[in-house]
């Protein structure tokens, strides 16, 4: 099995991401191999939880695991509410920012061993983190193993019907025409695509809604009696994330 350092390396080594988080602003992009740029919403991630975020947090049940927590606006808001919550992120800068805001966070990949496995009440995949690892089915299977039986998954999806997998790099404006970081797998999913993957994996649809120009899906995990055996070959993905394309359409490279 790969070490945590090896698993996290593609994203954690993306210095433009750490720089942007510490500055609280972009521009920052995921650059696909074909040259398209996916804008990352750094300013929103570094701000306080907005109305759409708060609506998601109001729906959370029990203890909350925020996968790919970024600079920690959600983990910090949950902590301020007195909720038991943990953010995980492969970026040291993200974990530092989360703790600075008052949230709890670990530098960890979702595909590595985590505290409370099988006992979390809610798992969050916000800000496009449903694309982590570039394999939606593997990520859904992992989320099911993190949750308690019948636990809740809330995922943010794209506002268009898309099901895409790609190799991407994190780049800033100066690197937009050729990033130097190691490429990593990423997926982009609209609500219909995520619903198809979830249905095949045995998840129960709970709700879907829009807020603040963003789209969300809530799913209920399988019961303990119907939970499938954990897959062996996909237990470790090459990065926790390839993280966070915005909810908007890609911007073509000029």
PDB file of C-alpha atoms in Angstrom:
ATOM      1  CA  UNK A   1       0.000   0.000   0.000  1.00  0.00           C
ATOM      2  CA  UNK A   2       1.252   3.483  -0.746  1.00  0.00           C
ATOM      3  CA  UNK A   3       2.265   5.746   2.072  1.00  0.00           C
ATOM      4  CA  UNK A   4       0.235   8.828   2.929  1.00  0.00           C
ATOM      5  CA  UNK A   5       2.976  11.026   1.501  1.00  0.00           C
ATOM      6  CA  UNK A   6       2.897   9.199  -1.830  1.00  0.00           C
ATOM      7  CA  UNK A   7      -0.889   9.266  -1.946  1.00  0.00           C
ATOM      8  CA  UNK A   8      -1.077  12.990  -1.263  1.00  0.00           C
ATOM      9  CA  UNK A   9       1.880  14.058  -3.391  1.00  0.00           C
ATOM     10  CA  UNK A  10       0.163  15.134  -6.645  1.00  0.00           C
ATOM     11  CA  UNK A  11      -2.123  17.625  -4.924  1.00  0.00           C
ATOM     12  CA  UNK A  12       0.036  18.599  -1.971  1.00  0.00           C
ATOM     13  CA  UNK A  13       2.940  19.424  -4.264  1.00  0.00           C
ATOM     14  CA  UNK A  14       0.794  21.928  -6.141  1.00  0.00           C
ATOM     15  CA  UNK A  15       2.367  25.067  -4.685  1.00  0.00           C
ATOM     16  CA  UNK A  16      -0.033  27.467  -6.455  1.00  0.00           C
ATOM     17  CA  UNK A  17      -2.876  25.968  -4.411  1.00  0.00           C
ATOM     18  CA  UNK A  18      -1.136  26.509  -1.062  1.00  0.00           C
ATOM     19  CA  UNK A  19      -0.149  30.022  -2.100  1.00  0.00           C
ATOM     20  CA  UNK A  20      -3.715  30.864  -3.112  1.00  0.00           C
ATOM     21  CA  UNK A  21      -5.196  29.540   0.128  1.00  0.00           C
ATOM     22  CA  UNK A  22      -2.771  31.506   2.258  1.00  0.00           C
ATOM     23  CA  UNK A  23      -3.486  34.659   0.255  1.00  0.00           C
ATOM     24  CA  UNK A  24      -7.227  33.987   0.210  1.00  0.00           C
ATOM     25  CA  UNK A  25      -7.523  34.642  -3.515  1.00  0.00           C
ATOM     26  CA  UNK A  26      -6.769  33.338  -7.005  1.00  0.00           C
ATOM     27  CA  UNK A  27      -6.790  33.144  -9.901  1.00  0.00           C
ATOM     28  CA  UNK A  28      -6.291  29.385  -9.794  1.00  0.00           C
ATOM     29  CA  UNK A  29      -7.279  26.681 -12.254  1.00  0.00           C
ATOM     30  CA  UNK A  30      -7.326  22.988 -12.943  1.00  0.00           C
ATOM     31  CA  UNK A  31      -5.694  22.618 -16.337  1.00  0.00           C
ATOM     32  CA  UNK A  32      -6.738  19.667 -18.486  1.00  0.00           C
ATOM     33  CA  UNK A  33      -4.348  18.033 -20.915  1.00  0.00           C
ATOM     34  CA  UNK A  34      -6.265  19.535 -23.840  1.00  0.00           C
ATOM     35  CA  UNK A  35      -5.580  23.035 -22.501  1.00  0.00           C
ATOM     36  CA  UNK A  36      -9.003  23.840 -21.055  1.00  0.00           C
ATOM     37  CA  UNK A  37      -8.946  25.705 -17.752  1.00  0.00           C
ATOM     38  CA  UNK A  38     -11.388  24.925 -14.961  1.00  0.00           C
ATOM     39  CA  UNK A  39     -11.590  27.972 -12.670  1.00  0.00           C
ATOM     40  CA  UNK A  40     -11.336  27.337  -8.932  1.00  0.00           C
ATOM     41  CA  UNK A  41     -13.396  29.463  -6.567  1.00  0.00           C
ATOM     42  CA  UNK A  42     -10.664  30.280  -4.072  1.00  0.00           C
ATOM     43  CA  UNK A  43     -12.271  33.462  -2.781  1.00  0.00           C
ATOM     44  CA  UNK A  44     -15.524  31.660  -1.954  1.00  0.00           C
ATOM     45  CA  UNK A  45     -13.723  28.772  -0.250  1.00  0.00           C
ATOM     46  CA  UNK A  46     -11.737  31.220   1.893  1.00  0.00           C
ATOM     47  CA  UNK A  47     -14.793  33.263   2.882  1.00  0.00           C
ATOM     48  CA  UNK A  48     -17.287  32.378   5.601  1.00  0.00           C
ATOM     49  CA  UNK A  49     -19.965  29.804   4.843  1.00  0.00           C
ATOM     50  CA  UNK A  50     -22.618  31.359   2.599  1.00  0.00           C
ATOM     51  CA  UNK A  51     -26.361  30.785   2.529  1.00  0.00           C
ATOM     52  CA  UNK A  52     -26.093  27.723   0.284  1.00  0.00           C
ATOM     53  CA  UNK A  53     -23.439  26.236   2.593  1.00  0.00           C
ATOM     54  CA  UNK A  54     -25.579  26.885   5.655  1.00  0.00           C
ATOM     55  CA  UNK A  55     -28.528  25.101   4.072  1.00  0.00           C
ATOM     56  CA  UNK A  56     -26.294  22.061   3.535  1.00  0.00           C
ATOM     57  CA  UNK A  57     -25.056  22.170   7.128  1.00  0.00           C
ATOM     58  CA  UNK A  58     -28.639  22.408   8.410  1.00  0.00           C
ATOM     59  CA  UNK A  59     -29.312  19.062   6.721  1.00  0.00           C
ATOM     60  CA  UNK A  60     -26.326  17.264   8.252  1.00  0.00           C
ATOM     61  CA  UNK A  61     -27.027  14.427  10.666  1.00  0.00           C
ATOM     62  CA  UNK A  62     -24.891  13.339  13.605  1.00  0.00           C
ATOM     63  CA  UNK A  63     -21.122  13.640  13.327  1.00  0.00           C
ATOM     64  CA  UNK A  64     -19.827  15.177  10.093  1.00  0.00           C
ATOM     65  CA  UNK A  65     -16.776  14.322   7.970  1.00  0.00           C
ATOM     66  CA  UNK A  66     -15.925  17.056   5.450  1.00  0.00           C
ATOM     67  CA  UNK A  67     -13.871  15.395   2.708  1.00  0.00           C
ATOM     68  CA  UNK A  68     -11.535  17.822   0.951  1.00  0.00           C
ATOM     69  CA  UNK A  69     -12.281  20.526   3.498  1.00  0.00           C
ATOM     70  CA  UNK A  70     -10.022  23.135   1.908  1.00  0.00           C
ATOM     71  CA  UNK A  71      -9.482  26.214   4.095  1.00  0.00           C
ATOM     72  CA  UNK A  72     -12.179  25.034   6.459  1.00  0.00           C
ATOM     73  CA  UNK A  73     -15.226  27.267   6.235  1.00  0.00           C
ATOM     74  CA  UNK A  74     -17.617  24.345   6.766  1.00  0.00           C
ATOM     75  CA  UNK A  75     -15.668  22.582   9.506  1.00  0.00           C
ATOM     76  CA  UNK A  76     -15.298  25.890  11.337  1.00  0.00           C
ATOM     77  CA  UNK A  77     -19.004  26.692  11.054  1.00  0.00           C
ATOM     78  CA  UNK A  78     -19.927  23.246  12.368  1.00  0.00           C
ATOM     79  CA  UNK A  79     -17.515  23.676  15.283  1.00  0.00           C
ATOM     80  CA  UNK A  80     -19.079  27.058  16.078  1.00  0.00           C
ATOM     81  CA  UNK A  81     -22.453  25.307  16.236  1.00  0.00           C
ATOM     82  CA  UNK A  82     -21.075  22.806  18.730  1.00  0.00           C
ATOM     83  CA  UNK A  83     -21.243  19.932  16.243  1.00  0.00           C
ATOM     84  CA  UNK A  84     -18.699  17.105  16.168  1.00  0.00           C
ATOM     85  CA  UNK A  85     -17.001  17.515  12.803  1.00  0.00           C
ATOM     86  CA  UNK A  86     -13.672  16.742  11.163  1.00  0.00           C
ATOM     87  CA  UNK A  87     -12.196  18.083   7.951  1.00  0.00           C
ATOM     88  CA  UNK A  88      -9.667  16.096   5.949  1.00  0.00           C
ATOM     89  CA  UNK A  89      -7.464  17.443   3.190  1.00  0.00           C
ATOM     90  CA  UNK A  90      -4.173  16.431   1.585  1.00  0.00           C
ATOM     91  CA  UNK A  91      -2.965  20.036   1.613  1.00  0.00           C
ATOM     92  CA  UNK A  92      -1.032  21.157   4.682  1.00  0.00           C
ATOM     93  CA  UNK A  93      -2.033  24.770   3.977  1.00  0.00           C
ATOM     94  CA  UNK A  94      -5.706  23.787   3.954  1.00  0.00           C
ATOM     95  CA  UNK A  95      -5.432  21.973   7.278  1.00  0.00           C
ATOM     96  CA  UNK A  96      -3.590  24.924   8.829  1.00  0.00           C
ATOM     97  CA  UNK A  97      -6.285  27.339   7.690  1.00  0.00           C
ATOM     98  CA  UNK A  98      -9.071  25.090   8.991  1.00  0.00           C
ATOM     99  CA  UNK A  99      -7.487  24.856  12.439  1.00  0.00           C
ATOM    100  CA  UNK A 100      -6.859  28.610  12.448  1.00  0.00           C
ATOM    101  CA  UNK A 101     -10.591  29.165  11.893  1.00  0.00           C
ATOM    102  CA  UNK A 102     -11.468  26.925  14.824  1.00  0.00           C
ATOM    103  CA  UNK A 103     -12.261  23.689  13.008  1.00  0.00           C
ATOM    104  CA  UNK A 104     -10.708  20.247  13.490  1.00  0.00           C
ATOM    105  CA  UNK A 105      -8.774  18.849  10.534  1.00  0.00           C
ATOM    106  CA  UNK A 106      -6.280  16.177   9.550  1.00  0.00           C
ATOM    107  CA  UNK A 107      -3.915  16.022   6.610  1.00  0.00           C
ATOM    108  CA  UNK A 108      -5.235  12.808   5.160  1.00  0.00           C
ATOM    109  CA  UNK A 109      -6.573  11.296   1.951  1.00  0.00           C
ATOM    110  CA  UNK A 110     -10.112   9.963   1.983  1.00  0.00           C
ATOM    111  CA  UNK A 111      -8.709   6.651   0.747  1.00  0.00           C
ATOM    112  CA  UNK A 112      -6.408   6.268   3.765  1.00  0.00           C
ATOM    113  CA  UNK A 113      -7.454   4.971   7.209  1.00  0.00           C
ATOM    114  CA  UNK A 114      -9.520   7.616   9.016  1.00  0.00           C
ATOM    115  CA  UNK A 115     -10.867   8.109  12.537  1.00  0.00           C
ATOM    116  CA  UNK A 116     -14.395   6.851  13.136  1.00  0.00           C
ATOM    117  CA  UNK A 117     -14.676   4.659  10.055  1.00  0.00           C
ATOM    118  CA  UNK A 118     -18.179   3.215   9.810  1.00  0.00           C
ATOM    119  CA  UNK A 119     -19.529   5.622  12.443  1.00  0.00           C
ATOM    120  CA  UNK A 120     -19.897   9.017  10.742  1.00  0.00           C
ATOM    121  CA  UNK A 121     -23.434  10.356  10.494  1.00  0.00           C
ATOM    122  CA  UNK A 122     -22.786  12.566   7.440  1.00  0.00           C
ATOM    123  CA  UNK A 123     -20.066  12.738   4.800  1.00  0.00           C
ATOM    124  CA  UNK A 124     -19.739  15.963   2.779  1.00  0.00           C
ATOM    125  CA  UNK A 125     -18.363  16.148  -0.771  1.00  0.00           C
ATOM    126  CA  UNK A 126     -18.671  19.868  -1.448  1.00  0.00           C
ATOM    127  CA  UNK A 127     -17.162  22.237  -4.024  1.00  0.00           C
ATOM    128  CA  UNK A 128     -16.830  19.555  -6.687  1.00  0.00           C
ATOM    129  CA  UNK A 129     -15.106  17.036  -4.397  1.00  0.00           C
ATOM    130  CA  UNK A 130     -17.316  14.320  -5.849  1.00  0.00           C
ATOM    131  CA  UNK A 131     -14.557  14.286  -8.470  1.00  0.00           C
ATOM    132  CA  UNK A 132     -11.840  13.116  -6.051  1.00  0.00           C
ATOM    133  CA  UNK A 133      -9.701  10.359  -7.534  1.00  0.00           C
ATOM    134  CA  UNK A 134     -11.407  10.440 -10.928  1.00  0.00           C
ATOM    135  CA  UNK A 135     -13.504   7.352 -10.081  1.00  0.00           C
ATOM    136  CA  UNK A 136     -17.001   8.204  -8.774  1.00  0.00           C
ATOM    137  CA  UNK A 137     -17.922   4.595  -8.012  1.00  0.00           C
ATOM    138  CA  UNK A 138     -14.786   4.047  -5.907  1.00  0.00           C
ATOM    139  CA  UNK A 139     -15.450   7.280  -4.016  1.00  0.00           C
ATOM    140  CA  UNK A 140     -19.068   6.328  -3.333  1.00  0.00           C
ATOM    141  CA  UNK A 141     -17.961   2.921  -2.080  1.00  0.00           C
ATOM    142  CA  UNK A 142     -15.427   4.578   0.214  1.00  0.00           C
ATOM    143  CA  UNK A 143     -18.032   7.022   1.546  1.00  0.00           C
ATOM    144  CA  UNK A 144     -20.358   4.121   2.320  1.00  0.00           C
ATOM    145  CA  UNK A 145     -17.643   2.488   4.418  1.00  0.00           C
ATOM    146  CA  UNK A 146     -17.038   5.715   6.330  1.00  0.00           C
ATOM    147  CA  UNK A 147     -20.696   6.230   7.198  1.00  0.00           C
ATOM    148  CA  UNK A 148     -22.729   4.472   9.833  1.00  0.00           C
ATOM    149  CA  UNK A 149     -25.418   2.177   8.368  1.00  0.00           C
ATOM    150  CA  UNK A 150     -28.042   4.382   6.764  1.00  0.00           C
ATOM    151  CA  UNK A 151     -25.775   7.444   7.025  1.00  0.00           C
ATOM    152  CA  UNK A 152     -26.116  10.546   4.859  1.00  0.00           C
ATOM    153  CA  UNK A 153     -23.921  11.697   1.973  1.00  0.00           C
ATOM    154  CA  UNK A 154     -24.342  15.257   0.703  1.00  0.00           C
ATOM    155  CA  UNK A 155     -22.539  16.036  -2.549  1.00  0.00           C
ATOM    156  CA  UNK A 156     -22.319  19.153  -4.669  1.00  0.00           C
ATOM    157  CA  UNK A 157     -22.755  18.539  -8.392  1.00  0.00           C
ATOM    158  CA  UNK A 158     -22.389  20.624 -11.533  1.00  0.00           C
ATOM    159  CA  UNK A 159     -25.469  22.506 -12.801  1.00  0.00           C
ATOM    160  CA  UNK A 160     -25.191  20.740 -16.174  1.00  0.00           C
ATOM    161  CA  UNK A 161     -25.534  17.079 -17.152  1.00  0.00           C
ATOM    162  CA  UNK A 162     -21.908  16.001 -17.462  1.00  0.00           C
ATOM    163  CA  UNK A 163     -19.964  12.829 -16.678  1.00  0.00           C
ATOM    164  CA  UNK A 164     -16.306  13.490 -17.367  1.00  0.00           C
ATOM    165  CA  UNK A 165     -12.974  12.067 -16.232  1.00  0.00           C
ATOM    166  CA  UNK A 166      -9.702  13.784 -16.994  1.00  0.00           C
ATOM    167  CA  UNK A 167      -6.085  14.240 -15.977  1.00  0.00           C
ATOM    168  CA  UNK A 168      -5.539  17.732 -14.582  1.00  0.00           C
ATOM    169  CA  UNK A 169      -2.880  19.953 -13.026  1.00  0.00           C
ATOM    170  CA  UNK A 170      -3.255  22.828 -10.564  1.00  0.00           C
ATOM    171  CA  UNK A 171      -1.995  26.039 -12.136  1.00  0.00           C
ATOM    172  CA  UNK A 172      -2.115  29.760 -11.493  1.00  0.00           C
ATOM    173  CA  UNK A 173      -2.389  32.467 -14.123  1.00  0.00           C
ATOM    174  CA  UNK A 174       1.337  32.362 -14.877  1.00  0.00           C
ATOM    175  CA  UNK A 175       1.236  28.602 -15.586  1.00  0.00           C
ATOM    176  CA  UNK A 176      -2.068  28.468 -17.446  1.00  0.00           C
ATOM    177  CA  UNK A 177      -0.399  27.447 -20.710  1.00  0.00           C
ATOM    178  CA  UNK A 178       1.666  24.640 -19.207  1.00  0.00           C
ATOM    179  CA  UNK A 179       1.638  23.660 -15.554  1.00  0.00           C
ATOM    180  CA  UNK A 180       4.625  21.930 -14.015  1.00  0.00           C
ATOM    181  CA  UNK A 181       2.890  19.876 -11.331  1.00  0.00           C
ATOM    182  CA  UNK A 182       2.219  16.168 -11.648  1.00  0.00           C
ATOM    183  CA  UNK A 183      -1.141  15.446 -13.343  1.00  0.00           C
ATOM    184  CA  UNK A 184      -3.767  13.627 -11.318  1.00  0.00           C
ATOM    185  CA  UNK A 185      -7.212  12.096 -12.054  1.00  0.00           C
ATOM    186  CA  UNK A 186     -10.356  14.153 -11.588  1.00  0.00           C
ATOM    187  CA  UNK A 187     -14.037  13.764 -12.433  1.00  0.00           C
ATOM    188  CA  UNK A 188     -16.820  16.243 -13.115  1.00  0.00           C
ATOM    189  CA  UNK A 189     -20.401  15.116 -12.483  1.00  0.00           C
ATOM    190  CA  UNK A 190     -23.826  16.627 -12.871  1.00  0.00           C
ATOM    191  CA  UNK A 191     -26.756  15.433 -10.792  1.00  0.00           C
ATOM    192  CA  UNK A 192     -28.007  12.852 -13.345  1.00  0.00           C
ATOM    193  CA  UNK A 193     -24.567  11.229 -13.593  1.00  0.00           C
ATOM    194  CA  UNK A 194     -24.069  11.066  -9.827  1.00  0.00           C
ATOM    195  CA  UNK A 195     -27.571   9.649  -9.429  1.00  0.00           C
ATOM    196  CA  UNK A 196     -26.773   6.887 -11.914  1.00  0.00           C
ATOM    197  CA  UNK A 197     -23.580   5.910 -10.096  1.00  0.00           C
ATOM    198  CA  UNK A 198     -25.360   6.029  -6.739  1.00  0.00           C
ATOM    199  CA  UNK A 199     -28.271   3.901  -7.913  1.00  0.00           C
ATOM    200  CA  UNK A 200     -25.940   1.207  -9.236  1.00  0.00           C
ATOM    201  CA  UNK A 201     -24.022   1.244  -5.942  1.00  0.00           C
ATOM    202  CA  UNK A 202     -27.165   0.769  -3.855  1.00  0.00           C
ATOM    203  CA  UNK A 203     -27.569   4.270  -2.429  1.00  0.00           C
ATOM    204  CA  UNK A 204     -31.064   5.618  -1.776  1.00  0.00           C
ATOM    205  CA  UNK A 205     -31.896   9.069  -3.138  1.00  0.00           C
ATOM    206  CA  UNK A 206     -33.028  11.445  -0.395  1.00  0.00           C
ATOM    207  CA  UNK A 207     -33.230  14.862  -2.059  1.00  0.00           C
ATOM    208  CA  UNK A 208     -31.728  17.203  -4.595  1.00  0.00           C
ATOM    209  CA  UNK A 209     -31.890  20.987  -4.585  1.00  0.00           C
ATOM    210  CA  UNK A 210     -30.376  24.209  -5.874  1.00  0.00           C
ATOM    211  CA  UNK A 211     -29.184  27.201  -3.841  1.00  0.00           C
ATOM    212  CA  UNK A 212     -27.042  30.182  -4.711  1.00  0.00           C
ATOM    213  CA  UNK A 213     -26.576  28.943  -8.272  1.00  0.00           C
ATOM    214  CA  UNK A 214     -25.186  25.630  -6.995  1.00  0.00           C
ATOM    215  CA  UNK A 215     -26.639  22.098  -7.052  1.00  0.00           C
ATOM    216  CA  UNK A 216     -26.691  19.457  -4.320  1.00  0.00           C
ATOM    217  CA  UNK A 217     -27.690  15.833  -3.882  1.00  0.00           C
ATOM    218  CA  UNK A 218     -28.403  13.940  -0.643  1.00  0.00           C
ATOM    219  CA  UNK A 219     -28.055  10.140  -0.606  1.00  0.00           C
ATOM    220  CA  UNK A 220     -28.636   7.512   2.065  1.00  0.00           C
ATOM    221  CA  UNK A 221     -26.116   4.687   2.430  1.00  0.00           C
ATOM    222  CA  UNK A 222     -26.947   1.000   2.439  1.00  0.00           C
ATOM    223  CA  UNK A 223     -27.994  -0.708   5.627  1.00  0.00           C
ATOM    224  CA  UNK A 224     -25.458  -2.923   7.397  1.00  0.00           C
ATOM    225  CA  UNK A 225     -27.158  -6.076   6.129  1.00  0.00           C
ATOM    226  CA  UNK A 226     -26.873  -5.036   2.480  1.00  0.00           C
ATOM    227  CA  UNK A 227     -23.477  -3.347   2.562  1.00  0.00           C
ATOM    228  CA  UNK A 228     -21.163  -4.869  -0.047  1.00  0.00           C
ATOM    229  CA  UNK A 229     -17.653  -6.043   0.676  1.00  0.00           C
ATOM    230  CA  UNK A 230     -15.078  -3.284   0.274  1.00  0.00           C
ATOM    231  CA  UNK A 231     -13.303  -3.413  -3.092  1.00  0.00           C
ATOM    232  CA  UNK A 232      -9.653  -4.398  -2.866  1.00  0.00           C
ATOM    233  CA  UNK A 233      -8.167  -3.098  -6.088  1.00  0.00           C
ATOM    234  CA  UNK A 234      -9.429   0.486  -5.785  1.00  0.00           C
ATOM    235  CA  UNK A 235      -8.835   1.061  -2.079  1.00  0.00           C
ATOM    236  CA  UNK A 236      -6.053   3.560  -2.787  1.00  0.00           C
ATOM    237  CA  UNK A 237      -6.354   6.201  -5.481  1.00  0.00           C
ATOM    238  CA  UNK A 238      -3.368   8.177  -6.699  1.00  0.00           C
ATOM    239  CA  UNK A 239      -4.549  11.339  -4.963  1.00  0.00           C
ATOM    240  CA  UNK A 240      -7.312  12.219  -2.550  1.00  0.00           C
ATOM    241  CA  UNK A 241      -8.165  14.975  -4.824  1.00  0.00           C
ATOM    242  CA  UNK A 242      -7.666  16.533  -7.707  1.00  0.00           C
ATOM    243  CA  UNK A 243      -9.791  19.135  -6.161  1.00  0.00           C
ATOM    244  CA  UNK A 244     -12.484  21.588  -6.917  1.00  0.00           C
ATOM    245  CA  UNK A 245     -13.570  22.735 -10.296  1.00  0.00           C
ATOM    246  CA  UNK A 246     -16.153  25.461  -9.978  1.00  0.00           C
ATOM    247  CA  UNK A 247     -19.822  24.873 -10.630  1.00  0.00           C
ATOM    248  CA  UNK A 248     -19.534  26.834 -13.873  1.00  0.00           C
ATOM    249  CA  UNK A 249     -18.440  25.677 -17.281  1.00  0.00           C
ATOM    250  CA  UNK A 250     -14.756  25.334 -18.138  1.00  0.00           C
ATOM    251  CA  UNK A 251     -13.012  28.337 -19.618  1.00  0.00           C
ATOM    252  CA  UNK A 252     -11.333  27.543 -22.899  1.00  0.00           C
ATOM    253  CA  UNK A 253      -7.652  28.381 -23.081  1.00  0.00           C
ATOM    254  CA  UNK A 254      -7.042  31.358 -25.314  1.00  0.00           C
TER     255      UNK A 254
END
